Amino acid sequence: QYQNGKGCPGMTFLCTEDLDDFGKCMVAIDCAMHVEMRVSGDSDPTVTFMHQMIAHHRNAVNMAKILLKLHPPSLNCGTSYDGRRRLQSGELQPGEDEEEHEFCNDKGTDGNTPAVTLLWDIINTQNQQITLMQSWLEDNEQPSHDYCEANDFPVAVVAVAVGAILLIGIVIVSAVIYVRKHTANTSVNYDPESK
């Protein structure tokens, strides 16, 4: 439903045209969060908060799971990670074997690096909070979600429509000017007596 941002036409979540698998996953889950955070807006602010925050937390959990599944070399780095500096300085070229160049200052070998720990904290804590918010909604006899359809057109659709209207207007004005000029020249040169 949300693959390749299909549920969010005209919206950009990652500003690159060449998306890898990770990027495609991110666009899909960001689109899902955008759609699921669009709620009617209950008269009770706490209900609205719960409805939106559940979608927000679900996206954070999904982002963390995707990164854990992909497990790029940078996840093995500790807090003194300097890979970006090394890439910018030219010491490390993109695509080179990071291990050969000691990509991290303090590469972990036990899989329990600060970044991995952070991802698991996000998954566990935010899932616990989602459960609490769902229970709160149920205990207070509120709907579990309150999605609504968007009333707005995507900006890209509006821009194309405005551009098309302007182009049609220019063509019509040009045609009117041409016809008037052509008609004016013909009527000046026409002499019924010259027959």
PDB file of C-alpha atoms in Angstrom:
ATOM      1  CA  GLN A   1       0.000   0.000   0.000  1.00  0.00           C
ATOM      2  CA  TYR A   2       2.843   2.417   0.785  1.00  0.00           C
ATOM      3  CA  GLN A   3       5.665   0.938  -1.325  1.00  0.00           C
ATOM      4  CA  ASN A   4       7.523   3.607  -3.307  1.00  0.00           C
ATOM      5  CA  GLY A   5       5.420   6.272  -1.557  1.00  0.00           C
ATOM      6  CA  LYS A   6       2.256   5.265  -3.496  1.00  0.00           C
ATOM      7  CA  GLY A   7       0.028   6.409  -0.655  1.00  0.00           C
ATOM      8  CA  CYS A   8       1.682   9.857  -0.608  1.00  0.00           C
ATOM      9  CA  PRO A   9       1.742  11.244  -4.178  1.00  0.00           C
ATOM     10  CA  GLY A  10       3.799  14.394  -4.621  1.00  0.00           C
ATOM     11  CA  MET A  11       5.538  14.016  -1.245  1.00  0.00           C
ATOM     12  CA  THR A  12       9.268  13.628  -0.693  1.00  0.00           C
ATOM     13  CA  PHE A  13      10.714  11.786   2.289  1.00  0.00           C
ATOM     14  CA  LEU A  14      14.287  11.180   1.060  1.00  0.00           C
ATOM     15  CA  CYS A  15      15.818  13.743  -1.275  1.00  0.00           C
ATOM     16  CA  THR A  16      17.517  11.381  -3.694  1.00  0.00           C
ATOM     17  CA  GLU A  17      16.256   9.843  -6.908  1.00  0.00           C
ATOM     18  CA  ASP A  18      18.473   6.753  -6.662  1.00  0.00           C
ATOM     19  CA  LEU A  19      17.006   4.862  -3.703  1.00  0.00           C
ATOM     20  CA  ASP A  20      18.579   1.637  -2.491  1.00  0.00           C
ATOM     21  CA  ASP A  21      16.538  -1.003  -0.636  1.00  0.00           C
ATOM     22  CA  PHE A  22      16.993   0.825   2.669  1.00  0.00           C
ATOM     23  CA  GLY A  23      15.771   4.079   1.103  1.00  0.00           C
ATOM     24  CA  LYS A  24      12.732   2.371  -0.432  1.00  0.00           C
ATOM     25  CA  CYS A  25      11.823   0.903   2.958  1.00  0.00           C
ATOM     26  CA  MET A  26      12.222   4.294   4.618  1.00  0.00           C
ATOM     27  CA  VAL A  27       9.989   6.013   2.040  1.00  0.00           C
ATOM     28  CA  ALA A  28       7.294   3.360   2.536  1.00  0.00           C
ATOM     29  CA  ILE A  29       7.254   3.584   6.335  1.00  0.00           C
ATOM     30  CA  ASP A  30       7.502   7.394   6.335  1.00  0.00           C
ATOM     31  CA  CYS A  31       4.525   7.528   3.966  1.00  0.00           C
ATOM     32  CA  ALA A  32       2.593   5.140   6.229  1.00  0.00           C
ATOM     33  CA  MET A  33       3.344   7.333   9.248  1.00  0.00           C
ATOM     34  CA  HIS A  34       2.248  10.454   7.366  1.00  0.00           C
ATOM     35  CA  VAL A  35      -1.077   8.839   6.432  1.00  0.00           C
ATOM     36  CA  GLU A  36      -1.672   7.305   9.875  1.00  0.00           C
ATOM     37  CA  MET A  37      -0.904  10.575  11.693  1.00  0.00           C
ATOM     38  CA  ARG A  38      -3.652  12.315   9.710  1.00  0.00           C
ATOM     39  CA  VAL A  39      -6.494  12.069  12.233  1.00  0.00           C
ATOM     40  CA  SER A  40      -9.833  13.802  12.627  1.00  0.00           C
ATOM     41  CA  GLY A  41      -8.765  15.629  15.763  1.00  0.00           C
ATOM     42  CA  ASP A  42     -10.931  14.574  18.675  1.00  0.00           C
ATOM     43  CA  SER A  43     -12.307  17.230  20.984  1.00  0.00           C
ATOM     44  CA  ASP A  44     -10.110  15.693  23.668  1.00  0.00           C
ATOM     45  CA  PRO A  45      -6.450  16.636  23.048  1.00  0.00           C
ATOM     46  CA  THR A  46      -5.210  13.510  24.844  1.00  0.00           C
ATOM     47  CA  VAL A  47      -7.093  11.263  22.391  1.00  0.00           C
ATOM     48  CA  THR A  48      -5.642  13.148  19.407  1.00  0.00           C
ATOM     49  CA  PHE A  49      -2.165  12.899  20.941  1.00  0.00           C
ATOM     50  CA  MET A  50      -2.547   9.130  21.445  1.00  0.00           C
ATOM     51  CA  HIS A  51      -3.802   8.565  17.885  1.00  0.00           C
ATOM     52  CA  GLN A  52      -0.905  10.481  16.349  1.00  0.00           C
ATOM     53  CA  MET A  53       1.795   9.282  18.724  1.00  0.00           C
ATOM     54  CA  ILE A  54       0.995   5.607  18.127  1.00  0.00           C
ATOM     55  CA  ALA A  55       1.710   6.106  14.402  1.00  0.00           C
ATOM     56  CA  HIS A  56       4.827   8.140  15.191  1.00  0.00           C
ATOM     57  CA  HIS A  57       6.193   5.498  17.571  1.00  0.00           C
ATOM     58  CA  ARG A  58       5.348   2.676  15.150  1.00  0.00           C
ATOM     59  CA  ASN A  59       7.476   4.439  12.517  1.00  0.00           C
ATOM     60  CA  ALA A  60      10.417   4.768  14.929  1.00  0.00           C
ATOM     61  CA  VAL A  61      10.187   1.059  15.757  1.00  0.00           C
ATOM     62  CA  ASN A  62      10.078   0.144  12.059  1.00  0.00           C
ATOM     63  CA  MET A  63      13.048   2.409  11.278  1.00  0.00           C
ATOM     64  CA  ALA A  64      15.098   0.743  14.008  1.00  0.00           C
ATOM     65  CA  LYS A  65      14.136  -2.763  12.832  1.00  0.00           C
ATOM     66  CA  ILE A  66      15.076  -1.951   9.227  1.00  0.00           C
ATOM     67  CA  LEU A  67      18.480  -0.640  10.281  1.00  0.00           C
ATOM     68  CA  LEU A  68      19.128  -3.695  12.463  1.00  0.00           C
ATOM     69  CA  LYS A  69      18.187  -6.005   9.588  1.00  0.00           C
ATOM     70  CA  LEU A  70      20.433  -4.156   7.130  1.00  0.00           C
ATOM     71  CA  HIS A  71      23.224  -3.876   9.708  1.00  0.00           C
ATOM     72  CA  PRO A  72      25.627  -1.514   7.871  1.00  0.00           C
ATOM     73  CA  PRO A  73      29.286  -1.476   9.060  1.00  0.00           C
ATOM     74  CA  SER A  74      28.666   1.834  10.846  1.00  0.00           C
ATOM     75  CA  LEU A  75      26.464   0.013  13.401  1.00  0.00           C
ATOM     76  CA  ASN A  76      29.645  -1.598  14.724  1.00  0.00           C
ATOM     77  CA  CYS A  77      31.097   1.811  15.563  1.00  0.00           C
ATOM     78  CA  GLY A  78      31.147   3.295  19.017  1.00  0.00           C
ATOM     79  CA  THR A  79      30.568   6.885  20.015  1.00  0.00           C
ATOM     80  CA  SER A  80      33.942   8.083  18.772  1.00  0.00           C
ATOM     81  CA  TYR A  81      32.978   7.108  15.200  1.00  0.00           C
ATOM     82  CA  ASP A  82      34.850   9.226  12.679  1.00  0.00           C
ATOM     83  CA  GLY A  83      33.870   7.562   9.389  1.00  0.00           C
ATOM     84  CA  ARG A  84      32.314  10.710   7.899  1.00  0.00           C
ATOM     85  CA  ARG A  85      35.422  12.766   8.635  1.00  0.00           C
ATOM     86  CA  ARG A  86      37.590  10.076   7.032  1.00  0.00           C
ATOM     87  CA  LEU A  87      35.352   9.953   3.942  1.00  0.00           C
ATOM     88  CA  GLN A  88      35.430  13.756   3.594  1.00  0.00           C
ATOM     89  CA  SER A  89      39.198  13.925   4.025  1.00  0.00           C
ATOM     90  CA  GLY A  90      39.714  11.364   1.255  1.00  0.00           C
ATOM     91  CA  GLU A  91      41.450   8.946   3.607  1.00  0.00           C
ATOM     92  CA  LEU A  92      38.616   6.467   2.972  1.00  0.00           C
ATOM     93  CA  GLN A  93      36.930   6.219  -0.430  1.00  0.00           C
ATOM     94  CA  PRO A  94      33.233   5.269  -0.729  1.00  0.00           C
ATOM     95  CA  GLY A  95      32.870   1.557  -1.438  1.00  0.00           C
ATOM     96  CA  GLU A  96      36.305   0.622  -0.097  1.00  0.00           C
ATOM     97  CA  ASP A  97      36.502  -2.109   2.490  1.00  0.00           C
ATOM     98  CA  GLU A  98      35.788  -0.289   5.728  1.00  0.00           C
ATOM     99  CA  GLU A  99      37.396  -2.995   7.858  1.00  0.00           C
ATOM    100  CA  GLU A 100      40.661  -2.661   5.954  1.00  0.00           C
ATOM    101  CA  HIS A 101      40.707   1.052   6.792  1.00  0.00           C
ATOM    102  CA  GLU A 102      39.473   0.650  10.359  1.00  0.00           C
ATOM    103  CA  PHE A 103      36.218   2.475   9.592  1.00  0.00           C
ATOM    104  CA  CYS A 104      35.581   2.998  13.291  1.00  0.00           C
ATOM    105  CA  ASN A 105      37.899   4.251  15.996  1.00  0.00           C
ATOM    106  CA  ASP A 106      36.513   1.744  18.464  1.00  0.00           C
ATOM    107  CA  LYS A 107      34.926  -1.081  16.524  1.00  0.00           C
ATOM    108  CA  GLY A 108      32.900  -3.385  18.729  1.00  0.00           C
ATOM    109  CA  THR A 109      33.103  -7.114  18.294  1.00  0.00           C
ATOM    110  CA  ASP A 110      30.372  -8.229  20.671  1.00  0.00           C
ATOM    111  CA  GLY A 111      27.481  -6.676  18.679  1.00  0.00           C
ATOM    112  CA  ASN A 112      26.526  -4.560  21.672  1.00  0.00           C
ATOM    113  CA  THR A 113      27.709  -1.170  20.434  1.00  0.00           C
ATOM    114  CA  PRO A 114      26.013   2.100  21.473  1.00  0.00           C
ATOM    115  CA  ALA A 115      24.127   2.360  18.153  1.00  0.00           C
ATOM    116  CA  VAL A 116      22.783  -1.199  18.373  1.00  0.00           C
ATOM    117  CA  THR A 117      21.829  -0.662  22.010  1.00  0.00           C
ATOM    118  CA  LEU A 118      20.021   2.558  21.026  1.00  0.00           C
ATOM    119  CA  LEU A 119      18.035   0.745  18.312  1.00  0.00           C
ATOM    120  CA  TRP A 120      16.926  -1.984  20.731  1.00  0.00           C
ATOM    121  CA  ASP A 121      16.015   0.673  23.325  1.00  0.00           C
ATOM    122  CA  ILE A 122      13.842   2.423  20.721  1.00  0.00           C
ATOM    123  CA  ILE A 123      12.131  -0.855  19.762  1.00  0.00           C
ATOM    124  CA  ASN A 124      11.476  -1.963  23.342  1.00  0.00           C
ATOM    125  CA  THR A 125      10.576   1.382  24.899  1.00  0.00           C
ATOM    126  CA  GLN A 126       8.379   2.650  22.091  1.00  0.00           C
ATOM    127  CA  ASN A 127       6.559  -0.686  21.732  1.00  0.00           C
ATOM    128  CA  GLN A 128       5.850  -0.525  25.471  1.00  0.00           C
ATOM    129  CA  GLN A 129       4.543   3.030  25.053  1.00  0.00           C
ATOM    130  CA  ILE A 130       2.383   2.007  22.063  1.00  0.00           C
ATOM    131  CA  THR A 131       0.845  -0.748  24.212  1.00  0.00           C
ATOM    132  CA  LEU A 132       0.176   1.738  27.022  1.00  0.00           C
ATOM    133  CA  MET A 133      -1.478   4.238  24.645  1.00  0.00           C
ATOM    134  CA  GLN A 134      -3.621   1.522  23.028  1.00  0.00           C
ATOM    135  CA  SER A 135      -4.709   0.370  26.491  1.00  0.00           C
ATOM    136  CA  TRP A 136      -5.504   3.948  27.518  1.00  0.00           C
ATOM    137  CA  LEU A 137      -7.700   4.414  24.432  1.00  0.00           C
ATOM    138  CA  GLU A 138      -9.485   1.092  25.065  1.00  0.00           C
ATOM    139  CA  ASP A 139      -9.956   1.750  28.818  1.00  0.00           C
ATOM    140  CA  ASN A 140     -11.414   5.175  28.042  1.00  0.00           C
ATOM    141  CA  GLU A 141     -13.729   3.771  25.348  1.00  0.00           C
ATOM    142  CA  GLN A 142     -12.009   5.606  22.515  1.00  0.00           C
ATOM    143  CA  PRO A 143     -11.421   4.233  19.012  1.00  0.00           C
ATOM    144  CA  SER A 144      -8.016   2.606  18.466  1.00  0.00           C
ATOM    145  CA  HIS A 145      -7.374   4.922  15.509  1.00  0.00           C
ATOM    146  CA  ASP A 146      -9.070   7.857  13.807  1.00  0.00           C
ATOM    147  CA  TYR A 147      -7.595   8.186  10.306  1.00  0.00           C
ATOM    148  CA  CYS A 148      -9.166  10.677   7.930  1.00  0.00           C
ATOM    149  CA  GLU A 149      -8.785  11.443   4.243  1.00  0.00           C
ATOM    150  CA  ALA A 150      -6.729  14.449   3.201  1.00  0.00           C
ATOM    151  CA  ASN A 151      -8.674  17.450   1.974  1.00  0.00           C
ATOM    152  CA  ASP A 152      -5.683  18.959   0.240  1.00  0.00           C
ATOM    153  CA  PHE A 153      -4.212  18.253  -3.165  1.00  0.00           C
ATOM    154  CA  PRO A 154      -0.506  17.550  -3.327  1.00  0.00           C
ATOM    155  CA  VAL A 155       1.557  20.626  -4.168  1.00  0.00           C
ATOM    156  CA  ALA A 156       2.850  19.020  -7.368  1.00  0.00           C
ATOM    157  CA  VAL A 157      -0.698  18.517  -8.702  1.00  0.00           C
ATOM    158  CA  VAL A 158      -1.605  22.144  -7.975  1.00  0.00           C
ATOM    159  CA  ALA A 159       1.614  23.379  -9.635  1.00  0.00           C
ATOM    160  CA  VAL A 160       0.960  21.351 -12.799  1.00  0.00           C
ATOM    161  CA  ALA A 161      -2.657  22.565 -12.951  1.00  0.00           C
ATOM    162  CA  VAL A 162      -1.635  26.214 -12.542  1.00  0.00           C
ATOM    163  CA  GLY A 163       1.091  25.798 -15.182  1.00  0.00           C
ATOM    164  CA  ALA A 164      -1.379  24.230 -17.631  1.00  0.00           C
ATOM    165  CA  ILE A 165      -3.902  27.045 -17.088  1.00  0.00           C
ATOM    166  CA  LEU A 166      -1.202  29.667 -17.670  1.00  0.00           C
ATOM    167  CA  LEU A 167      -0.048  27.930 -20.856  1.00  0.00           C
ATOM    168  CA  ILE A 168      -3.608  27.734 -22.196  1.00  0.00           C
ATOM    169  CA  GLY A 169      -4.082  31.426 -21.357  1.00  0.00           C
ATOM    170  CA  ILE A 170      -0.922  32.390 -23.241  1.00  0.00           C
ATOM    171  CA  VAL A 171      -2.009  30.373 -26.297  1.00  0.00           C
ATOM    172  CA  ILE A 172      -5.475  31.981 -26.290  1.00  0.00           C
ATOM    173  CA  VAL A 173      -4.102  35.527 -25.901  1.00  0.00           C
ATOM    174  CA  SER A 174      -1.556  34.895 -28.666  1.00  0.00           C
ATOM    175  CA  ALA A 175      -4.270  33.563 -30.963  1.00  0.00           C
ATOM    176  CA  VAL A 176      -6.534  36.573 -30.297  1.00  0.00           C
ATOM    177  CA  ILE A 177      -3.693  39.013 -30.975  1.00  0.00           C
ATOM    178  CA  TYR A 178      -2.802  37.188 -34.205  1.00  0.00           C
ATOM    179  CA  VAL A 179      -6.422  37.132 -35.432  1.00  0.00           C
ATOM    180  CA  ARG A 180      -6.946  40.814 -34.611  1.00  0.00           C
ATOM    181  CA  LYS A 181      -3.727  41.811 -36.317  1.00  0.00           C
ATOM    182  CA  HIS A 182      -4.503  39.668 -39.357  1.00  0.00           C
ATOM    183  CA  THR A 183      -8.113  40.940 -39.535  1.00  0.00           C
ATOM    184  CA  ALA A 184      -6.977  44.562 -39.126  1.00  0.00           C
ATOM    185  CA  ASN A 185      -4.479  44.229 -41.997  1.00  0.00           C
ATOM    186  CA  THR A 186      -7.069  42.584 -44.249  1.00  0.00           C
ATOM    187  CA  SER A 187      -9.774  45.198 -43.629  1.00  0.00           C
ATOM    188  CA  VAL A 188      -7.380  48.104 -44.316  1.00  0.00           C
ATOM    189  CA  ASN A 189      -6.273  46.627 -47.628  1.00  0.00           C
ATOM    190  CA  TYR A 190      -9.745  45.656 -48.785  1.00  0.00           C
ATOM    191  CA  ASP A 191     -11.342  48.091 -51.216  1.00  0.00           C
ATOM    192  CA  PRO A 192     -14.757  46.973 -52.539  1.00  0.00           C
ATOM    193  CA  GLU A 193     -14.543  49.534 -55.436  1.00  0.00           C
ATOM    194  CA  SER A 194     -11.370  48.014 -56.782  1.00  0.00           C
ATOM    195  CA  LYS A 195     -13.270  45.093 -58.311  1.00  0.00           C
TER     196      LYS A 195
END
